Structures are given as structure tokens and as C-alpha cells.
mmCIF file of C-alpha atoms and ligand atoms in Angstrom:
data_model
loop_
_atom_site.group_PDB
_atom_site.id
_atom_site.type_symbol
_atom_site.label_atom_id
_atom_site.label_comp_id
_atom_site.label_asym_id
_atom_site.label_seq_id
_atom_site.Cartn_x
_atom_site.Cartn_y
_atom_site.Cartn_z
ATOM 1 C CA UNK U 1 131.914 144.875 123.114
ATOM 2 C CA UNK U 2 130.929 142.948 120.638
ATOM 3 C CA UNK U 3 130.869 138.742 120.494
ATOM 4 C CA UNK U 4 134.146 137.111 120.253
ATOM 5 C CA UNK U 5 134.753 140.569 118.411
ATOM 6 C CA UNK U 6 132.997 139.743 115.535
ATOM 7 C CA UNK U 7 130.326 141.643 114.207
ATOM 8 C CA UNK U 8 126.208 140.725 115.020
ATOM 9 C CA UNK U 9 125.066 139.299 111.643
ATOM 10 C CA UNK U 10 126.151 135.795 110.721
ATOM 11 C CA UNK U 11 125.865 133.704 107.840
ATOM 12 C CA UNK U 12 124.589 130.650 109.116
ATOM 13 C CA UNK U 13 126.983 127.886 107.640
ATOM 14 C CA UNK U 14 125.383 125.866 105.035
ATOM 15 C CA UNK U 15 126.409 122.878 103.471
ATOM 16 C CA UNK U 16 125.643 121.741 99.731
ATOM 17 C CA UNK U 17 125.062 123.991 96.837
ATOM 18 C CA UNK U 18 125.821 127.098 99.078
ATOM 19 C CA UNK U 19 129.106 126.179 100.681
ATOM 20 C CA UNK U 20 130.647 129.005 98.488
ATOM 21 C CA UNK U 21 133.384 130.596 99.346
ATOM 22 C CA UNK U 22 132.768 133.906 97.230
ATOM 23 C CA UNK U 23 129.521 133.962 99.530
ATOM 24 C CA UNK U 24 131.646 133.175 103.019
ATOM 25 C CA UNK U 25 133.740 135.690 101.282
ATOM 26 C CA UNK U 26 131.122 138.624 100.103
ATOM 27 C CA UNK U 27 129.225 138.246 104.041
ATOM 28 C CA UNK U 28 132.502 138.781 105.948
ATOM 29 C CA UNK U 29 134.011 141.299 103.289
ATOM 30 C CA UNK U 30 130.307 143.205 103.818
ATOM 31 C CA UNK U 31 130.510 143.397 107.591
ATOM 32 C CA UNK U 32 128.820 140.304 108.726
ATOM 33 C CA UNK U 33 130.456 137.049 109.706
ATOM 34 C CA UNK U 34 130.469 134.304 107.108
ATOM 35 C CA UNK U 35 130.758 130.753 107.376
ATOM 36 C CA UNK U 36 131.586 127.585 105.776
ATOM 37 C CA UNK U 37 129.483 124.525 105.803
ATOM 38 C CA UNK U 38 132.115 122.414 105.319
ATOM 39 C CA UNK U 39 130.134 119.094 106.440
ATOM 40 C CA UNK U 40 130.057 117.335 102.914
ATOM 41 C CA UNK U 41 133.287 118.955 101.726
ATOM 42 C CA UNK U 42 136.546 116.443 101.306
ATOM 43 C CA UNK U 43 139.103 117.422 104.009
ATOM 44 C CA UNK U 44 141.151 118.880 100.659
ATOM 45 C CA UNK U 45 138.016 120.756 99.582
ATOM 46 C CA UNK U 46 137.674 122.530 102.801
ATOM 47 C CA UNK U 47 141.617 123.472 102.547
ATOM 48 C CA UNK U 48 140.974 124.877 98.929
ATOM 49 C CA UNK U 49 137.932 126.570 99.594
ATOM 50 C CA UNK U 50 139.538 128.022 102.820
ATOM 51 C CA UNK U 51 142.112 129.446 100.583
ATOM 52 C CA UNK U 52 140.007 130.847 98.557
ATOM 53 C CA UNK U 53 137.861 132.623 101.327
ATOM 54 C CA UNK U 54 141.272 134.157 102.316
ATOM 55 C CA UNK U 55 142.150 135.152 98.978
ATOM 56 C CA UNK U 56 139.444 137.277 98.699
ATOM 57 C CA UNK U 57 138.842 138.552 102.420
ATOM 58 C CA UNK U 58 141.422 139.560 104.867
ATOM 59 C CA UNK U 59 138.333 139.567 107.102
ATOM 60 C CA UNK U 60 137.691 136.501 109.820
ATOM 61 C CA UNK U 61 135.150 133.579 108.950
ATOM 62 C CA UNK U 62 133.875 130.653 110.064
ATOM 63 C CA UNK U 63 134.017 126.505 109.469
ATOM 64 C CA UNK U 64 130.871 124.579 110.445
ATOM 65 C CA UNK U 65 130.936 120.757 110.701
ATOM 66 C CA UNK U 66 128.526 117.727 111.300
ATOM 67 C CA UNK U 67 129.562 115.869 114.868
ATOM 68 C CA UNK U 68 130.439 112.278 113.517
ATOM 69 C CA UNK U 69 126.932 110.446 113.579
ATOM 70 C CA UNK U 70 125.879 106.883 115.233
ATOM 71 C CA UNK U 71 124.396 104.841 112.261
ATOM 72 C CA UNK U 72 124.141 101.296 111.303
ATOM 73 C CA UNK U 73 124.884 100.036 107.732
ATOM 74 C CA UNK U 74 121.549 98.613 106.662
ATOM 75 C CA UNK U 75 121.358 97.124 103.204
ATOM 76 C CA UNK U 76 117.655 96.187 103.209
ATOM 77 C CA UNK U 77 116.640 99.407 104.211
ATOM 78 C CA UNK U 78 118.664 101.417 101.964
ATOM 79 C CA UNK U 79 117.940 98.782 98.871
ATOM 80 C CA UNK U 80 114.495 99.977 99.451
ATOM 81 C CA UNK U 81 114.870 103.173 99.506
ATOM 82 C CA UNK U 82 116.722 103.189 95.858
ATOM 83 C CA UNK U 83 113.278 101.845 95.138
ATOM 84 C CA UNK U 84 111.354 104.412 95.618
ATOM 85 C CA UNK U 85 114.669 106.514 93.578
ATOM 86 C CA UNK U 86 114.326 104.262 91.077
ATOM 87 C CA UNK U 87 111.520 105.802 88.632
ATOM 88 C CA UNK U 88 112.912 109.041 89.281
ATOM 89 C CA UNK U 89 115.992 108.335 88.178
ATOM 90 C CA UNK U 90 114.774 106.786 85.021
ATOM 91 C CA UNK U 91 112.665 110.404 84.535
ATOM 92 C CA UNK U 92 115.790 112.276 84.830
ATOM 93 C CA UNK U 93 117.454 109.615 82.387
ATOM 94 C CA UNK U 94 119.844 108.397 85.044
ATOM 95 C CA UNK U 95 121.009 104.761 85.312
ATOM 96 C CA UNK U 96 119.332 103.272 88.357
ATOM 97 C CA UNK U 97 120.030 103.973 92.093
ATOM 98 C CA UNK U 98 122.857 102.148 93.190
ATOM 99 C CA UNK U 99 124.127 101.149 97.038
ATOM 100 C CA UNK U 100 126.745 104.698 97.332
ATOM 101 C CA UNK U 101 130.352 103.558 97.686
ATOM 102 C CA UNK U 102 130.898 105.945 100.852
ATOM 103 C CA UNK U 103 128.054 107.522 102.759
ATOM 104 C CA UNK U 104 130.174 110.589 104.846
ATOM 105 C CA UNK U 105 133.223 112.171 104.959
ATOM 106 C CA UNK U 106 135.766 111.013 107.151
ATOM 107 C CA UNK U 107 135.084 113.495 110.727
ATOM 108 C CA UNK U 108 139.033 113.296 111.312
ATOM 109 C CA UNK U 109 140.465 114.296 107.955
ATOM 110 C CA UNK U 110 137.497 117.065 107.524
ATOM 111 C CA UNK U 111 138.742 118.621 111.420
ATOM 112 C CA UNK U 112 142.250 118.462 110.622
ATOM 113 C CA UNK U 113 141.384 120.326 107.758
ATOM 114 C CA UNK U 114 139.615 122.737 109.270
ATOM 115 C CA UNK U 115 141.972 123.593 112.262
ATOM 116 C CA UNK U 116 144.827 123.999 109.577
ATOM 117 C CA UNK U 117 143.056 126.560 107.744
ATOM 118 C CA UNK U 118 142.599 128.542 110.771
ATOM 119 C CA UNK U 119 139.015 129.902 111.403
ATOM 120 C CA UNK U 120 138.214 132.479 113.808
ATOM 121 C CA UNK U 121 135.339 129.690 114.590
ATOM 122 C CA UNK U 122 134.738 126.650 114.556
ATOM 123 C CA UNK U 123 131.213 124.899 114.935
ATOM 124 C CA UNK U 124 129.659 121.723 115.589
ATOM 125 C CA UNK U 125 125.974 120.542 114.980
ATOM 126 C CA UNK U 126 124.153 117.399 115.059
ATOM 127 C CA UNK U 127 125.941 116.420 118.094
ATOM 128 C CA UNK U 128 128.626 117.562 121.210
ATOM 129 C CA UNK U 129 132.274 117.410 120.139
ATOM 130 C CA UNK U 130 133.091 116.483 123.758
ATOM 131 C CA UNK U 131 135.322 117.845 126.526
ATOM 132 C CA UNK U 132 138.521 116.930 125.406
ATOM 133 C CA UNK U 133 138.101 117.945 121.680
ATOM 134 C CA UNK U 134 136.553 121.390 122.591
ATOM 135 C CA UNK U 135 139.541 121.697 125.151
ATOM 136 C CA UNK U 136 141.700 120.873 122.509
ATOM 137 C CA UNK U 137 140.747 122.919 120.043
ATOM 138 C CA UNK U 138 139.935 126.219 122.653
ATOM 139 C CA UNK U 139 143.878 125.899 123.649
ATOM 140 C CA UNK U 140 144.578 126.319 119.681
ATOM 141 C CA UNK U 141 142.843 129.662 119.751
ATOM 142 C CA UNK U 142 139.756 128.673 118.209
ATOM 143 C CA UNK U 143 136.217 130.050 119.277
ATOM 144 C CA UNK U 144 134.407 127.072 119.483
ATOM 145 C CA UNK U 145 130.496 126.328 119.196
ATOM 146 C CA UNK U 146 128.074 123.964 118.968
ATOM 147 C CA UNK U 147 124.101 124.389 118.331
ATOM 148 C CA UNK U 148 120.768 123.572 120.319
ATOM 149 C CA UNK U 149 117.388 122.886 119.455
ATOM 150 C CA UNK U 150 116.294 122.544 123.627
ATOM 151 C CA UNK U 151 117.487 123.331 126.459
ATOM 152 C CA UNK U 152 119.055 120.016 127.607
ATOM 153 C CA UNK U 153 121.608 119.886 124.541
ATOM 154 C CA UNK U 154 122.670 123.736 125.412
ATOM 155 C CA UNK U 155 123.494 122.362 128.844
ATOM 156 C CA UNK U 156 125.404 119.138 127.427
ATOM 157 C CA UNK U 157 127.385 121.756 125.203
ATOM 158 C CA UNK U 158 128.017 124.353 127.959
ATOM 159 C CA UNK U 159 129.161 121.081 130.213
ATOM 160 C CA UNK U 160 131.477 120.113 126.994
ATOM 161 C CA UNK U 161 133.147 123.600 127.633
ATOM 162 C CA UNK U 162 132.104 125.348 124.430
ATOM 163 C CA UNK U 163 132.334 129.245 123.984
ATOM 164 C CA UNK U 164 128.774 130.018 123.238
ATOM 165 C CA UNK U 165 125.422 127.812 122.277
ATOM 166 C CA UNK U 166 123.878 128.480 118.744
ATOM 167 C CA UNK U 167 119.690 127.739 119.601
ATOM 168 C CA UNK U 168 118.655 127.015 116.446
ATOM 169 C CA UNK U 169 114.758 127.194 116.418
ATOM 170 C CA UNK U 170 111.956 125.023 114.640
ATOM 171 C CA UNK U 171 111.880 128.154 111.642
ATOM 172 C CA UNK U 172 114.955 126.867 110.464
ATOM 173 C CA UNK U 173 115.848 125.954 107.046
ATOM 174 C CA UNK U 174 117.831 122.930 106.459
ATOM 175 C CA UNK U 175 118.562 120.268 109.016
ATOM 176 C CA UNK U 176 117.570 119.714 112.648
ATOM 177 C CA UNK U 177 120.960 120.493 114.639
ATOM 178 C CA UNK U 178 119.706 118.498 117.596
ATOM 179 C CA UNK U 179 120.963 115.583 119.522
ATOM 180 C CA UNK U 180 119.043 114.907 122.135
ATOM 181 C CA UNK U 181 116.167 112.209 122.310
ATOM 182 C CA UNK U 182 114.042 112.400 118.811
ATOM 183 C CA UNK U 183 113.821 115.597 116.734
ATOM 184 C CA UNK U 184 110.299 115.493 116.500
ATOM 185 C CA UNK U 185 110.592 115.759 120.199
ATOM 186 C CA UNK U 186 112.629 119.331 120.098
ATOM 187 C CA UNK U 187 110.717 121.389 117.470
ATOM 188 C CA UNK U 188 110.898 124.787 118.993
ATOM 189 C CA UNK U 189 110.737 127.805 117.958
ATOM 190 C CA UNK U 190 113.161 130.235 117.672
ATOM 191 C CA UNK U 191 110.727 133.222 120.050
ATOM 192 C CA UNK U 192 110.414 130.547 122.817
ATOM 193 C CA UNK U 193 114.206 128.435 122.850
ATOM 194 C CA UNK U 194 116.330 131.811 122.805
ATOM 195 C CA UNK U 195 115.601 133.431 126.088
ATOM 196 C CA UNK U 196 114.958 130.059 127.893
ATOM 197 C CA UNK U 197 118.932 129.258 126.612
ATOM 198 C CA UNK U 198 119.658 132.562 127.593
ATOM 199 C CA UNK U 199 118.134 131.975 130.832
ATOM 200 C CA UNK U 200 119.821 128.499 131.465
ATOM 201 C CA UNK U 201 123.206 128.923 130.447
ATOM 202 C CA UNK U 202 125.625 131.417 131.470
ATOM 203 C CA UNK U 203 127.477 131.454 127.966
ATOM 204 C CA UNK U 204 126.353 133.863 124.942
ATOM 205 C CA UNK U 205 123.568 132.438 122.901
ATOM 206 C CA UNK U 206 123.507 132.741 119.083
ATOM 207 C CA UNK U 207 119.935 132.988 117.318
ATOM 208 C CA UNK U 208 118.965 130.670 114.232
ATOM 209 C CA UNK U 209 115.455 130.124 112.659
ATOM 210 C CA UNK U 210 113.462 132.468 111.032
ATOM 211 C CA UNK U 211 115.310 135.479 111.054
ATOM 212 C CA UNK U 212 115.237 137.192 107.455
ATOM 213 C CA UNK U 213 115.208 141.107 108.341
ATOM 214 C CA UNK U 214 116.073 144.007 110.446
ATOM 215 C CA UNK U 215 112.570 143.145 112.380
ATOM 216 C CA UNK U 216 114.308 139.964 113.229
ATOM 217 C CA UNK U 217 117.317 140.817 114.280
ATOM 218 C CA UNK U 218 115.762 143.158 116.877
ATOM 219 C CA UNK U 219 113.170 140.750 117.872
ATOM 220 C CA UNK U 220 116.266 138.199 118.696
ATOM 221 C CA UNK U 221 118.277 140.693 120.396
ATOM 222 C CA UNK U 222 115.418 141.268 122.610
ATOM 223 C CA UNK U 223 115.570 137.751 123.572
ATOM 224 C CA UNK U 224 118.810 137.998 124.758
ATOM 225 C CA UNK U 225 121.096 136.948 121.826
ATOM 226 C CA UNK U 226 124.064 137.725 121.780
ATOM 227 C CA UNK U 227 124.449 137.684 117.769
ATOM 228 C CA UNK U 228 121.758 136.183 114.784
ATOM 229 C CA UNK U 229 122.901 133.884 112.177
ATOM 230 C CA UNK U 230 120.989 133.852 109.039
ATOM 231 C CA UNK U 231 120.811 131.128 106.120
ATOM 232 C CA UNK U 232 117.899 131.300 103.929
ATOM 233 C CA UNK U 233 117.786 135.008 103.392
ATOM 234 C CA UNK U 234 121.298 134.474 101.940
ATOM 235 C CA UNK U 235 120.266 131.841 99.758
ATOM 236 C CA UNK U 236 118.956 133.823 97.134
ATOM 237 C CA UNK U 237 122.052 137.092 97.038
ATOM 238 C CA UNK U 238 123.685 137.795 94.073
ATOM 239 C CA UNK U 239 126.541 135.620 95.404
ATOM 240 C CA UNK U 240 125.277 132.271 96.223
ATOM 241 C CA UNK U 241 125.854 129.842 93.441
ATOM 242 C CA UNK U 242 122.227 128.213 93.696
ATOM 243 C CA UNK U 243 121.176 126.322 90.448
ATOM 244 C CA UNK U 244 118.569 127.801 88.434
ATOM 245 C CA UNK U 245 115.582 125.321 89.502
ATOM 246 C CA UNK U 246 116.091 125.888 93.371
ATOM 247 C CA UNK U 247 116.399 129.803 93.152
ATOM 248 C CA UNK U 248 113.061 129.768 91.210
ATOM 249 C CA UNK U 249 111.307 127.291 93.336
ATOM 250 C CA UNK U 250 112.417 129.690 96.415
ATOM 251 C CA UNK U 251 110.973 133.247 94.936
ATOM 252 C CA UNK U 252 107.847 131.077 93.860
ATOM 253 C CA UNK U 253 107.306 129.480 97.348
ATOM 254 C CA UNK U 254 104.345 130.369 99.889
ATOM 255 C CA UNK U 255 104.552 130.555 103.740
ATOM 256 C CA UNK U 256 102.925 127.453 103.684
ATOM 257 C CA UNK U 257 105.023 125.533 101.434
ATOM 258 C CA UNK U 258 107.608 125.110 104.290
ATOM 259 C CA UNK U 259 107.788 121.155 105.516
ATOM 260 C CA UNK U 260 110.042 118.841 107.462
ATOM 261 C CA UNK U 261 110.835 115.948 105.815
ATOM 262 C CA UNK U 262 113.684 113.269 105.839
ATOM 263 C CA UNK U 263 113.402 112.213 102.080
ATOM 264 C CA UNK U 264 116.586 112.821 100.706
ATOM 265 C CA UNK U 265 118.795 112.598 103.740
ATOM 266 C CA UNK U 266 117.353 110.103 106.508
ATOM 267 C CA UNK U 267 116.974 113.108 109.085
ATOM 268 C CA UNK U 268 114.616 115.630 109.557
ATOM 269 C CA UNK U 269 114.991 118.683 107.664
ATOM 270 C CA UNK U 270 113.411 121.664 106.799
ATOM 271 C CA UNK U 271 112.569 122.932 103.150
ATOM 272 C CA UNK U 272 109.797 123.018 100.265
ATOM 273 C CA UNK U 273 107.598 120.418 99.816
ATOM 274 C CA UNK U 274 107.995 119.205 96.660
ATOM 275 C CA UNK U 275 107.054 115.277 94.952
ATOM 276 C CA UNK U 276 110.053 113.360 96.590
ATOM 277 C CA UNK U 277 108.816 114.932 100.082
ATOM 278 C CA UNK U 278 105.166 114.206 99.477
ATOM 279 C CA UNK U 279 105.896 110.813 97.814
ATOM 280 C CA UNK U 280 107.698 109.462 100.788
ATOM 281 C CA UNK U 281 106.048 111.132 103.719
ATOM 282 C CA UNK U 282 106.022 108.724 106.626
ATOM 283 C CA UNK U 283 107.943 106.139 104.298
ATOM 284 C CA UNK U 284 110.800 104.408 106.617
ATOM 285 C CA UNK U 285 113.975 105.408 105.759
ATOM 286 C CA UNK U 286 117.434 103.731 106.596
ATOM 287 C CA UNK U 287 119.613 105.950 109.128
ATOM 288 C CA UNK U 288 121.170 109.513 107.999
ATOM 289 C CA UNK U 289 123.896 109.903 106.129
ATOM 290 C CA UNK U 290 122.954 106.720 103.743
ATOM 291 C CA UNK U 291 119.592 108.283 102.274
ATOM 292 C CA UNK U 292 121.953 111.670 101.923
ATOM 293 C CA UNK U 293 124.622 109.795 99.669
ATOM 294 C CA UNK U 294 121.698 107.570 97.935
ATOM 295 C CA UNK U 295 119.737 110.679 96.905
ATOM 296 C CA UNK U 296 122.783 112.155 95.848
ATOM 297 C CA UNK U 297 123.197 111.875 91.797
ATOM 298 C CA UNK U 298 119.517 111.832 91.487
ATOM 299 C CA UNK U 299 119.465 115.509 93.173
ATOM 300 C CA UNK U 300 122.719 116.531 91.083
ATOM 301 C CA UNK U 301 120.953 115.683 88.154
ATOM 302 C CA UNK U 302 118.004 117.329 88.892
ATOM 303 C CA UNK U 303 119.270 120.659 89.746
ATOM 304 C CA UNK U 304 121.575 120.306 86.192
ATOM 305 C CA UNK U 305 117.869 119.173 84.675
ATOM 306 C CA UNK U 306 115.841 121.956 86.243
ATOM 307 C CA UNK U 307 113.477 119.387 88.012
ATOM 308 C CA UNK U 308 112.855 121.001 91.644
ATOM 309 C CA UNK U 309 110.961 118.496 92.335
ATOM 310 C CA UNK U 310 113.732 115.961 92.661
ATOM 311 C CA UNK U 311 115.866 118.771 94.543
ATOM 312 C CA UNK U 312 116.733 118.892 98.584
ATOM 313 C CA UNK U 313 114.923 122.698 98.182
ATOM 314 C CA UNK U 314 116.233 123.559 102.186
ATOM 315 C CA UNK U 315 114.741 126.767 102.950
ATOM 316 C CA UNK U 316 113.215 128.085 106.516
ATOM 317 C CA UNK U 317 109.983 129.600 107.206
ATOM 318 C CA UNK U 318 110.650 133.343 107.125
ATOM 319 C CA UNK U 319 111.700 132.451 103.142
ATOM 320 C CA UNK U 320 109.028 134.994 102.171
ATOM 321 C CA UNK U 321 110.228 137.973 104.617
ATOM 322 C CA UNK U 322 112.872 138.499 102.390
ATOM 323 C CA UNK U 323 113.628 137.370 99.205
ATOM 324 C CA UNK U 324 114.717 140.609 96.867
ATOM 325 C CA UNK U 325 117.794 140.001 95.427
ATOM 326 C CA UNK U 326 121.262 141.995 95.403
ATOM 327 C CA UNK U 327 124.213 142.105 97.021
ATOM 328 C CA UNK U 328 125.206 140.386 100.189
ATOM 329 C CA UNK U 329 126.774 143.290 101.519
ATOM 330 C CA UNK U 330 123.094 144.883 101.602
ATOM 331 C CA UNK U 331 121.634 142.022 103.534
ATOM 332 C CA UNK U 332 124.412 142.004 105.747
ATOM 333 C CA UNK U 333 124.007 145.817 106.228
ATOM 334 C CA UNK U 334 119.789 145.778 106.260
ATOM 335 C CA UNK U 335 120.388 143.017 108.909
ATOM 336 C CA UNK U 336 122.296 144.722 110.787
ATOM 337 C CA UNK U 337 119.909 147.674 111.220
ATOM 338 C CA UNK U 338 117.774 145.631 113.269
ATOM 339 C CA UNK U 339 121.134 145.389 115.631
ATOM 340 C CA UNK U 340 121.298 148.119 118.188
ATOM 341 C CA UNK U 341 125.075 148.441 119.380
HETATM 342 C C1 LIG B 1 120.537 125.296 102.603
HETATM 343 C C2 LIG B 1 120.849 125.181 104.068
HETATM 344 C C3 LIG B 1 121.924 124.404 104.470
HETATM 345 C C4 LIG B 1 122.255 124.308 105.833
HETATM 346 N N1 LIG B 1 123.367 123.608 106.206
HETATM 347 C C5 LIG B 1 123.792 123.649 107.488
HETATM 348 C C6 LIG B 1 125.047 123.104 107.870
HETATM 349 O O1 LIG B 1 125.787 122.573 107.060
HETATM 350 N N2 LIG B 1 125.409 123.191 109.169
HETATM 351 C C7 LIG B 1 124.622 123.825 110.113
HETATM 352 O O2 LIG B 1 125.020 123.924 111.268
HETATM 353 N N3 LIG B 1 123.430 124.338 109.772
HETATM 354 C C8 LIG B 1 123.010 124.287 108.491
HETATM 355 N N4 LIG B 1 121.819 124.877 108.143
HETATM 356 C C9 LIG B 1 121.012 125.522 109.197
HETATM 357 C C10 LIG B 1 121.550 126.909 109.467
HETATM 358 O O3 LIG B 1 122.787 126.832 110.152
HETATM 359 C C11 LIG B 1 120.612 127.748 110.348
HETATM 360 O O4 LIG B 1 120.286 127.042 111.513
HETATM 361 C C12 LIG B 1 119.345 128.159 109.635
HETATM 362 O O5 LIG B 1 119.587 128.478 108.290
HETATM 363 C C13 LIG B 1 118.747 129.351 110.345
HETATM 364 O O6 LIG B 1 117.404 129.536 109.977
HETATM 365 P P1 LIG B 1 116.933 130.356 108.672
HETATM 366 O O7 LIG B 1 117.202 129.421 107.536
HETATM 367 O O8 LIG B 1 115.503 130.584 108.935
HETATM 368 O O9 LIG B 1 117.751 131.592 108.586
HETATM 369 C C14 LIG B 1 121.460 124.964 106.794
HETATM 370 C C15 LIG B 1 120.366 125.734 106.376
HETATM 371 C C16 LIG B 1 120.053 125.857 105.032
HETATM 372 C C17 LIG B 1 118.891 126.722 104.623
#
């Protein structure tokens, strides 16, 4: 039987230029499961694009949100940081940085949202939902998740009551999903955080990080997943509405090109190295989400512009395993060779 009756392959949710819904769409329609990363989307966004998903597939998906995040206003910090935006901005002929009007969605609105439009999942990173709201939403039929870059968080989760731990390992493109203590502290990788999940938790474990083809789908299985869910290797299918600049900075990039930084958002994140990375390596930063709103425009712009190297370019280590383009319905199905039934 498979998990929660869905099929093995996932499309990792991913928020930003991504969060598509003819690519949540074209994954599930294609016989994987696709997801929404609804995390920057308005609450009325995430209804639309919802629609939209269902418009086009009668087949289940997913809705992935952020876990509402501690942070402290800090004007100083983030005045300085629209410093170091500031000469970019006047290269990409933007007016200069300004202090952003609202940093994050509001958590509330964006779950409301998401419950109405009636996932077969729901999941959490960058935090535990909690007892009650995991209770809460597991009596209104949802399959609810939330994601682990060590051991301890899987535990917190599993105590929370959730229906199965995503380990997302250090190979990961985009953010860190952690929680627990510093995420410098939990960078590992995918091989060695899946079975020791598996081995701690008596709840299904999903694999993240790294996993780009059939060879990694079988290598994850072998761990002791109990599905994969893929982002990067999606990035770049006919279906994924990526700007111009990132796609070609992704089918140029080396192995090696791969970095954590927390440049444009405040918290650590996987994805090329590129000027704004380099230029403000080890710079302090105020707390996530303000850098992520500050950066904003200057990133919109960019990608419009065709400047990568003003671009968030997310991506995960195992970018160059598989980056051919076409269809995702052949991703989904080359995955899923690696996935013995
Ligand atoms: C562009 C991009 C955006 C992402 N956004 C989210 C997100 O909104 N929520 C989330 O839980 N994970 C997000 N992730 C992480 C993925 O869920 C997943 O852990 C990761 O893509 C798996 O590793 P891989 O990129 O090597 O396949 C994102 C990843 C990428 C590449």
C-alpha cells in the first residue's frame, strides 16, 4: 500500500517563482504528487491558485506553509542592510531600497485558506504547528506533515501528532526547514538523516535533498523512505514558469557552484552563488522574513532585467544529475523508476 495512498514521487513544495499551479497541476496529472508552496502567497492567492490546480487536475495535491516565525522588528539592522541593496538597485535602475511596508503574510488568513481549498496534505516547515493545530486539522481529514533537518525536530513533530516527518537533508535546494537550535548546527545530509529518522520515529519518513533521478529514488527507498519529494529537478520542466535569467544560470551551474547563504532572506538557504551571496558573506543580517521582503523588488527586477546575479537562484546540489528538459510527466515517470512497488 502505498503512503497516505498517494503515489512515491513528490514535488517538493516550493515557494516563489515556482509556486505554479500548472506545475502542481502537470506533477499530480503525471502520476506524482504535486504541491503548493503557498508560504508567500496572499490567503486569496492560495484560494485562486487552488482553483486553478483543480481546474486542471481531478488528481490530489498538496499545500506547504512556513510555521509563523519568532522575529524582532529591527530598524537599524534592516536600514543597513538596504545599504548594501542600495547600489544594486541603482544598477538595475530602481529607486532606492526602502523599509518594506509588511514583511510576511498573515499565518492565520494563509491556513484558513488553505484548509478551505481542501488538500489531500497539508505541510509545515520552519517550525512545529503544535498539538492542538495538527489535532485540529487531522480531525478535518487532512494528512498533515511537517519537515526535519535532525533527529530532535522529527521527535518534536512526531510528539505534535503529525502523520509522517519530511527529513529534508543538507543537499537541499532552497531554505533550511529546521527549527531546532542554529541551522548551521543541523546540516545533514540526506544518506545519513533518513534512516536515523526512520530509525527514531515510528511514523513514515519522506526524503528531501539531493534526489534528481531514478538512482535517487532507489538510494532513498533503501533508507527506509517511505516516499521522495523532489524540487530542483522540477525547476527546470517545461512547466515551471522560471524567468529566463534563473533557468540559464541553473543549466550553466557546476557541482560546485552550490552555497548556503542568507543574503536575500535573513535565513540560511541553499542555491548558486552569485555577487549578492559573495558580496555579503558573513555580513549580519536583521532576522528572516525582513531581508526576504527588503530584497524583494530588487530580485523582481532582476529576474524581469536578466541580472542572475541579483536573483535568489535556490537550487540543491544534485542540480547537475538532472537537468534535460521536457515534460513533467517524464520526470515524474523517470523518478518513479527508481521506485520499486
Ligand atoms: C526554489 C525552491 C523553493 C523552495 N521552497 C520551499 C517551500 O516553500 N517550502 C518547503 O517546505 N520547502 C521548500 N523548498 C525545499 C524543498 O521542499 C525540498 O526540501 C528540496 O527542494 C529538496 O531537495 P532538492 O532541491 O535537492 O530536490 C524549496 C526548494 C527550492 C529549490
Amino acid at each position: 500500500m502505498s503512503l497516505f495512498g498517494l503515489p512515491p514521487v513528490w514535488m517538493a513544495p516550493m515557494a516563489g517563482e515556482a509556486a505554479s499551479a500548472a506545475l502542481v497541476a502537470a506533477v499530480s496529472a503525471g502520476g506524482g504528487f504535486g504541491q503548493l508552496g503557498a508560504a508567500y502567497l496572499p490567503p486569496g492567492r492560495i484560494t485562486e491558485v487552488a482553483a486553478d490546480i483543480r481546474a486542471r487536475t481531478a488528481q490530489p495535491f498538496g499545500i506547504n506553509l512556513f510555521c509563523p516565525q519568532a522575529w524582532a522588528r529591527d530598524d537599524a539592522a534592516l536600514d543597513a542592510y538596504l545599504g548594501h541593496l542600495a547600489p544594486w538597485h541603482a544598477e538595475l535602475g530602481l529607486p532606492a531600497p526602502a523599509r518594506p511596508a509588511q514583511v510576511e503574510e498573515d499565518f492565520e488568513a494563509q491556513l484558513q485558506a488553505t484548509v478551505a481549498a481542501r488538500p489531500a496534505v497539508i505541510s509545515f516547515v520552519m517550525g512545529d504547528p503544535g498539538a492542538a493545530r495538527v489535532a485540529a486539522l487531522k480531525a478535518q481529514g487532512f494528512v498533515v506533515l511537517g519537515t526535519a533537518t535532525q533527529v530532535s525536530e522529527g521527535l518534536a513533530l512526531q510528539a505534535s501528532g503529525v502523520d509522517g516527518v519530511i527529513a529534508q537533508g543538507f543537499e537541499a535546494g532552497g531554505h533550511r526547514g529546521g527549527f531546532l537550535g542554529t541551522a548551521e548546527g543541523a546540516l545533514i545530509g540526506t544518506m545519513a538523516l533518513v534512516p536515523q529518522l526512520v530509525d527514531a520515529l515510528d511514523l513514515p519518513v519522506i526524503a528531501a535533498g539531493g534526489i534528481a533521478d531514478a538512482r535517487g529514488v532507489a538510494a532513498a527507498q533503501a533508507l527506509g523512505a517511505s516516499a521522495v519529494t523532489v524540487g530542483t529537478a522540477f525547476l527546470l520542466v517545461d512547466e515551471c514558469p522560471l524567468s529566463p535569467a534563473y533557468r540559464a544560470a541553473l543549466l550553466a551551474a557546476q557541482d560546485a557552484d552550490s552555497t548556503l547563504t542568507r543574503a536575500f532572506s535573513g535565513r540560511l538557504a541553499r542555491g548558486l552563488a552569485n555577487r549578492v551571496t559573495g558580496a555579503l558573506d558573513g555580513a549580519a543580517l536583521p532576522a528572516f522574513p525582513q531581508p526576504n521582503a527588503a530584497s524583494r523588488p530588487m530580485r523582481q527586477a532582476a529576474a524581469k532585467a536578466g541580472r542572475a546575479e541579483f536573483i535568489s537562484l535556490w537550487a540543491g546540489q544534485a542540480l547537475p544529475v538532472q537537468r534535460a528538459p521536457g515534460a513533467a510527466a517524464a520526470l515524474v515517470a523517470a523518478l518513479t523508476q527508481g521506485w520499486r512497488a
